[in-house]
Amino acid sequence: MGAAAPLERPGRPQPVTLRQVAEAAGVSTATVSLVVNKKKTARISDETRQRVRDAIRDLGYRPNAMAQTLVSGSSRFIGLVADAIATTPFAGQIIHGAQDEAWKHGYALLIANTEGNRELETDAIAMMLEYKVRGILYSTWFHRPTDIPASLKESDFVLVNCFSTEPGSRAVVPDEIQGGRSATEILLKHGHRRIAFINATIPAPAKDGRLQGYREALEAEGIPFDAGLVLEAYPDQEGGYGATEELLKREATAVYCYNDRMAMGLYDGLREHGLSIPEDIAVVGFDNQEVIAAHVRPPLSTVALPHYELGAAGVRMLLGLEEAPAADPTKIHCPTVERNSVRALAPA
Amino acid sequence: MGAAAPLERPGRPQPVTLRQVAEAAGVSTATVSLVVNKKKTARISDETRQRVRDAIRDLGYRPNAMAQTLVSGSSRFIGLVADAIATTPFAGQIIHGAQDEAWKHGYALLIANTEGNRELETDAIAMMLEYKVRGILYSTWFHRPTDIPASLKESDFVLVNCFSTEPGSRAVVPDEIQGGRSATEILLKHGHRRIAFINATIPAPAKDGRLQGYREALEAEGIPFDAGLVLEAYPDQEGGYGATEELLKREATAVYCYNDRMAMGLYDGLREHGLSIPEDIAVVGFDNQEVIAAHVRPPLSTVALPHYELGAAGVRMLLGLEEAPAADPTKIHCPTVERNSVRALAPA
């Protein structure tokens, strides 16, 4: 990384110095420094401490956090490595949750976006280590197994939305099985019994978990699993659209789609066949994806991926405020979001 | 902000120290420090420098960036304040562009997500100032005028996707007028002459700019502006859908929507009227919004908002690598993205 050319700073007022604070408070610079660095052992009267604090506020003095870090031996940063801030809407919610939780405990988030580039990832982790971060959250945009980069192990770390079989690695992921169960239950409670599931073609924990949840929900209602009702398609709008004809052959009264993008495509396919949602067929998605789920016509009933909670739980785990079970990743609940794409099945 | 409880670090190897590097290289710790901090004035032979660098690499020593910051007097951070990382897909691209450009020049990005919360914003800027950032990018998710927070002025700053009339403020924004012209030109070049525009109801630079671009494009083709062809609706899917009936009264052969979300809703409305896109009516959007534009049926021709470029240009401007004009914000080109929602108008 080359250094950039220096910049002129026209007319901006000079920052307030420690000396100016000392003069305003009528104390030595050493006393100001002790108050700023919160050395409680120092013998300074409450009255003097207050005078220094007043001077700091009146003058708008900003202590140097870098220097405080050296004094205290640890930085107030938590690193967050994300692989797809720019190309998916999911990383944003992980960041939001992690940041809210980090701030609550006095930490700031140092975020690096790698867009899946290994070299950039290595550089980003190196930078975080050089800034002596308290620990690193390593996150992926979709729930998947991951290798642990070697340099990540030089710090405390928590895997967020991904996991590893390496012993000692802590991880927090969505509860896909419960989510699949919840999605299917939306349809069951409206009286549907013949429920198709359009699963993804791509292997992923979500693919296995959401299918298992579907089976569990049917079983709990005494409905035998019928493999003929499970289809597979690429998990986007085009995949959902393309699955329409196969779905209609199944004569299901309801369909649960692997994700909202597929449901959006399926909406188009069903409409082209002259079918109405939810009158002719009920549809449920998964993800509660921003921009899609609430805004297709009719608005889509779905199950939300808990990205905000994943970020927040990752920070709590990193700081030792939440237990990390020995072996398995911690699973976060996926909440149900009901809208208008499902209605009670009319009696036959 | 309260401090979090200390965490146990089970079994992780101790970081390599400066002393270990010095021993391995057979030099003093002072010599290692001079090499690490790149003090070129120090009298150290090339051979010794190389020996120290080899030892650093072999042992995996990580210099303390906080200490280097104090030595050099400035940090390698650029701050980025964003108001909606979690709730819109746009901030991600600004971050991506800013980060790529920052890394290129040896800086890391320190990102804060405020979700529009003023208190959080104030805290975030204070944190950045305490970490002695090189400067701050202050960004908004939609292009708009903004107040400049007082504390922002304590640092170098550039407004990204927003602007202010305050003298001396630098800003980079999308070229809405050119974008509106480009959107209209997609339709004109396919032979359309009676082109409706569904504008937003909400006042914004995009509303005025995109309308002006539409007028300029028509004028360049010698087509008189007809105010009756300009509708207004709320800029989302529901707004676009709701505008369908009014649009059809205009008997236009083509329509340009203020954004892709509106176009997505309008697609539903047109379909319900039995109309095909692009056979019965051509549609163009604006934003090139992830998840929507490429994935509606048919895929939508549109104009892209240059968020990546806004972030990158903001960093260049902050570092003084790109001129910032005295008065007006710098405008970034909005590129055309053609897909399948427009076809040549059949001869009447």
Short mmCIF file of C-alpha atoms in Angstrom, two decimals, chain A residues 81-290:
data_model
loop_
_atom_site.label_atom_id
_atom_site.label_comp_id
_atom_site.label_asym_id
_atom_site.label_seq_id
_atom_site.Cartn_x
_atom_site.Cartn_y
_atom_site.Cartn_z
CA VAL A 81 -14.73 -9.30 7.91
CA ALA A 82 -17.65 -9.55 5.46
CA ASP A 83 -17.54 -11.22 2.06
CA ALA A 84 -20.33 -9.41 0.24
CA ILE A 85 -21.34 -6.00 1.59
CA ALA A 86 -21.72 -4.63 -1.90
CA THR A 87 -23.52 -7.44 -3.67
CA THR A 88 -26.07 -8.76 -1.19
CA PRO A 89 -28.50 -7.09 1.16
CA PHE A 90 -27.70 -9.51 4.00
CA ALA A 91 -24.29 -8.29 5.20
CA GLY A 92 -25.81 -4.92 6.11
CA GLN A 93 -28.02 -6.42 8.79
CA ILE A 94 -25.13 -8.42 10.28
CA ILE A 95 -23.13 -5.18 10.45
CA HIS A 96 -26.05 -3.32 12.03
CA GLY A 97 -26.49 -5.93 14.77
CA ALA A 98 -22.77 -6.26 15.44
CA GLN A 99 -22.29 -2.51 15.61
CA ASP A 100 -25.20 -1.87 17.98
CA GLU A 101 -23.92 -4.57 20.32
CA ALA A 102 -20.28 -3.44 20.05
CA TRP A 103 -21.12 0.18 20.89
CA LYS A 104 -23.14 -0.98 23.87
CA HIS A 105 -19.96 -2.43 25.35
CA GLY A 106 -17.63 0.41 24.44
CA TYR A 107 -16.22 -0.97 21.21
CA ALA A 108 -16.19 0.40 17.67
CA LEU A 109 -16.47 -1.82 14.62
CA LEU A 110 -13.62 -1.92 12.11
CA ILE A 111 -15.27 -3.33 8.98
CA ALA A 112 -13.56 -4.84 5.96
CA ASN A 113 -15.44 -5.89 2.85
CA THR A 114 -13.58 -8.55 0.85
CA GLU A 115 -16.13 -9.44 -1.85
CA GLY A 116 -14.71 -12.97 -1.62
CA ASN A 117 -11.17 -11.92 -2.62
CA ARG A 118 -8.64 -14.01 -0.61
CA GLU A 119 -5.79 -11.56 -0.97
CA LEU A 120 -7.90 -8.67 0.24
CA GLU A 121 -9.10 -10.85 3.11
CA THR A 122 -5.53 -11.63 4.18
CA ASP A 123 -4.64 -7.93 4.07
CA ALA A 124 -7.78 -7.00 5.99
CA ILE A 125 -7.09 -9.46 8.82
CA ALA A 126 -3.44 -8.33 8.97
CA MET A 127 -4.60 -4.72 9.28
CA MET A 128 -6.99 -5.65 12.09
CA LEU A 129 -4.23 -7.49 13.95
CA GLU A 130 -1.91 -4.52 13.58
CA TYR A 131 -4.58 -2.31 15.10
CA LYS A 132 -4.72 -4.75 18.04
CA VAL A 133 -8.44 -5.44 17.70
CA ARG A 134 -10.18 -7.05 20.66
CA GLY A 135 -11.26 -9.85 18.31
CA ILE A 136 -12.63 -10.53 14.82
CA LEU A 137 -16.05 -11.55 13.53
CA TYR A 138 -15.62 -13.52 10.32
CA SER A 139 -18.89 -13.48 8.40
CA THR A 140 -20.27 -14.89 5.15
CA TRP A 141 -23.36 -13.73 3.28
CA PHE A 142 -24.89 -17.17 3.06
CA HIS A 143 -24.80 -19.85 5.74
CA ARG A 144 -22.00 -22.28 4.86
CA PRO A 145 -19.02 -24.25 6.14
CA THR A 146 -15.76 -22.31 5.90
CA ASP A 147 -12.00 -22.75 6.24
CA ILE A 148 -10.48 -20.62 8.96
CA PRO A 149 -7.77 -18.34 7.54
CA ALA A 150 -4.50 -18.97 9.42
CA SER A 151 -4.06 -15.34 10.46
CA LEU A 152 -7.55 -15.26 11.97
CA LYS A 153 -6.28 -17.62 14.67
CA GLU A 154 -3.84 -14.97 15.90
CA SER A 155 -6.84 -13.19 17.43
CA ASP A 156 -10.00 -14.13 19.26
CA PHE A 157 -12.62 -14.78 16.60
CA VAL A 158 -16.21 -15.86 16.09
CA LEU A 159 -17.63 -17.23 12.83
CA VAL A 160 -20.89 -15.50 11.89
CA ASN A 161 -23.30 -17.17 9.45
CA CYS A 162 -20.64 -19.81 8.81
CA PHE A 163 -18.97 -22.60 10.79
CA SER A 164 -15.99 -24.96 10.86
CA THR A 165 -15.36 -28.45 12.18
CA GLU A 166 -12.00 -27.30 13.61
CA PRO A 167 -12.00 -27.81 17.39
CA GLY A 168 -12.30 -24.66 19.47
CA SER A 169 -13.93 -22.50 16.79
CA ARG A 170 -16.99 -20.60 17.96
CA ALA A 171 -19.81 -19.97 15.50
CA VAL A 172 -23.31 -18.51 15.29
CA VAL A 173 -25.70 -19.50 12.48
CA PRO A 174 -29.44 -19.36 11.66
CA ASP A 175 -31.62 -22.24 12.82
CA GLU A 176 -32.52 -23.54 9.36
CA ILE A 177 -34.46 -26.56 10.63
CA GLN A 178 -36.71 -24.48 12.87
CA GLY A 179 -37.09 -21.98 10.01
CA GLY A 180 -38.22 -24.72 7.61
CA ARG A 181 -40.62 -25.98 10.23
CA SER A 182 -42.07 -22.49 10.77
CA ALA A 183 -42.51 -21.90 7.01
CA THR A 184 -44.42 -25.17 6.64
CA GLU A 185 -46.50 -24.47 9.76
CA ILE A 186 -47.82 -21.22 8.22
CA LEU A 187 -49.42 -23.38 5.51
CA LEU A 188 -50.53 -26.22 7.83
CA LYS A 189 -52.38 -23.90 10.19
CA HIS A 190 -54.40 -22.58 7.24
CA GLY A 191 -55.59 -26.13 6.56
CA HIS A 192 -53.23 -27.06 3.74
CA ARG A 193 -52.22 -30.73 3.60
CA ARG A 194 -50.80 -31.17 0.12
CA ILE A 195 -47.81 -28.82 0.36
CA ALA A 196 -45.05 -28.77 -2.25
CA PHE A 197 -41.50 -27.62 -1.43
CA ILE A 198 -39.25 -26.09 -4.10
CA ASN A 199 -35.78 -26.64 -2.66
CA ALA A 200 -32.45 -25.28 -4.00
CA THR A 201 -30.24 -27.24 -6.38
CA ILE A 202 -27.10 -25.95 -4.65
CA PRO A 203 -25.80 -27.95 -1.65
CA ALA A 204 -25.91 -25.83 1.53
CA PRO A 205 -26.84 -26.17 5.19
CA ALA A 206 -29.99 -24.21 4.30
CA LYS A 207 -30.97 -26.81 1.71
CA ASP A 208 -30.71 -29.72 4.16
CA GLY A 209 -32.08 -27.82 7.17
CA ARG A 210 -35.10 -26.29 5.45
CA LEU A 211 -36.05 -29.70 4.01
CA GLN A 212 -35.70 -31.36 7.40
CA GLY A 213 -37.89 -28.67 8.98
CA TYR A 214 -40.54 -29.26 6.29
CA ARG A 215 -40.51 -33.00 7.03
CA GLU A 216 -40.71 -32.44 10.78
CA ALA A 217 -43.69 -30.09 10.47
CA LEU A 218 -45.60 -32.53 8.25
CA GLU A 219 -44.80 -35.42 10.57
CA ALA A 220 -46.04 -33.49 13.61
CA GLU A 221 -49.41 -33.20 11.82
CA GLY A 222 -49.41 -36.89 10.89
CA ILE A 223 -48.93 -36.16 7.16
CA PRO A 224 -46.68 -38.76 5.47
CA PHE A 225 -43.67 -37.30 3.63
CA ASP A 226 -44.09 -37.54 -0.15
CA ALA A 227 -40.76 -37.15 -2.00
CA GLY A 228 -42.75 -36.43 -5.16
CA LEU A 229 -43.80 -33.08 -3.69
CA VAL A 230 -40.19 -31.90 -3.37
CA LEU A 231 -38.80 -30.13 -6.45
CA GLU A 232 -35.42 -28.49 -6.95
CA ALA A 233 -34.51 -25.29 -8.79
CA TYR A 234 -31.76 -22.69 -8.88
CA PRO A 235 -32.41 -20.36 -5.91
CA ASP A 236 -33.29 -17.15 -7.76
CA GLN A 237 -36.24 -15.60 -9.64
CA GLU A 238 -35.45 -17.44 -12.85
CA GLY A 239 -35.33 -20.77 -10.97
CA GLY A 240 -38.70 -20.18 -9.33
CA TYR A 241 -40.27 -19.13 -12.63
CA GLY A 242 -38.85 -22.20 -14.38
CA ALA A 243 -40.29 -24.56 -11.76
CA THR A 244 -43.89 -23.48 -12.42
CA GLU A 245 -44.93 -26.25 -14.84
CA GLU A 246 -43.45 -29.05 -12.72
CA LEU A 247 -45.11 -27.60 -9.63
CA LEU A 248 -48.55 -27.51 -11.28
CA LYS A 249 -48.30 -31.24 -12.12
CA ARG A 250 -48.14 -31.95 -8.36
CA GLU A 251 -51.63 -30.55 -7.77
CA ALA A 252 -50.58 -29.07 -4.44
CA THR A 253 -52.79 -26.43 -2.77
CA ALA A 254 -49.76 -24.67 -1.34
CA VAL A 255 -46.03 -24.28 -2.00
CA TYR A 256 -43.11 -23.38 0.23
CA CYS A 257 -40.15 -21.89 -1.67
CA TYR A 258 -36.52 -22.19 -0.54
CA ASN A 259 -36.20 -18.39 -0.70
CA ASP A 260 -38.11 -15.19 -1.52
CA ARG A 261 -36.33 -14.70 -4.84
CA MET A 262 -37.71 -18.04 -6.07
CA ALA A 263 -41.17 -17.08 -4.82
CA MET A 264 -40.94 -13.81 -6.77
CA GLY A 265 -40.21 -15.73 -10.00
CA LEU A 266 -42.89 -18.31 -9.23
CA TYR A 267 -45.44 -15.48 -8.84
CA ASP A 268 -44.76 -14.55 -12.49
CA GLY A 269 -45.06 -18.17 -13.62
CA LEU A 270 -48.34 -18.76 -11.77
CA ARG A 271 -49.82 -15.53 -13.15
CA GLU A 272 -48.96 -16.60 -16.69
CA HIS A 273 -51.00 -19.75 -16.04
CA GLY A 274 -53.91 -17.58 -14.96
CA LEU A 275 -53.63 -18.61 -11.33
CA SER A 276 -54.26 -16.27 -8.38
CA ILE A 277 -52.30 -16.16 -5.13
CA PRO A 278 -53.56 -17.06 -2.53
CA GLU A 279 -56.97 -18.00 -4.01
CA ASP A 280 -55.70 -20.78 -6.32
CA ILE A 281 -52.47 -21.60 -4.55
CA ALA A 282 -50.83 -20.40 -1.33
CA VAL A 283 -47.14 -19.41 -1.43
CA VAL A 284 -44.60 -19.06 1.38
CA GLY A 285 -40.98 -17.90 0.98
CA PHE A 286 -37.88 -17.76 3.16
CA ASP A 287 -35.40 -14.92 4.02
CA ASN A 288 -37.83 -11.97 4.37
CA GLN A 289 -35.65 -10.27 1.79
CA GLU A 290 -35.70 -6.47 1.77
#
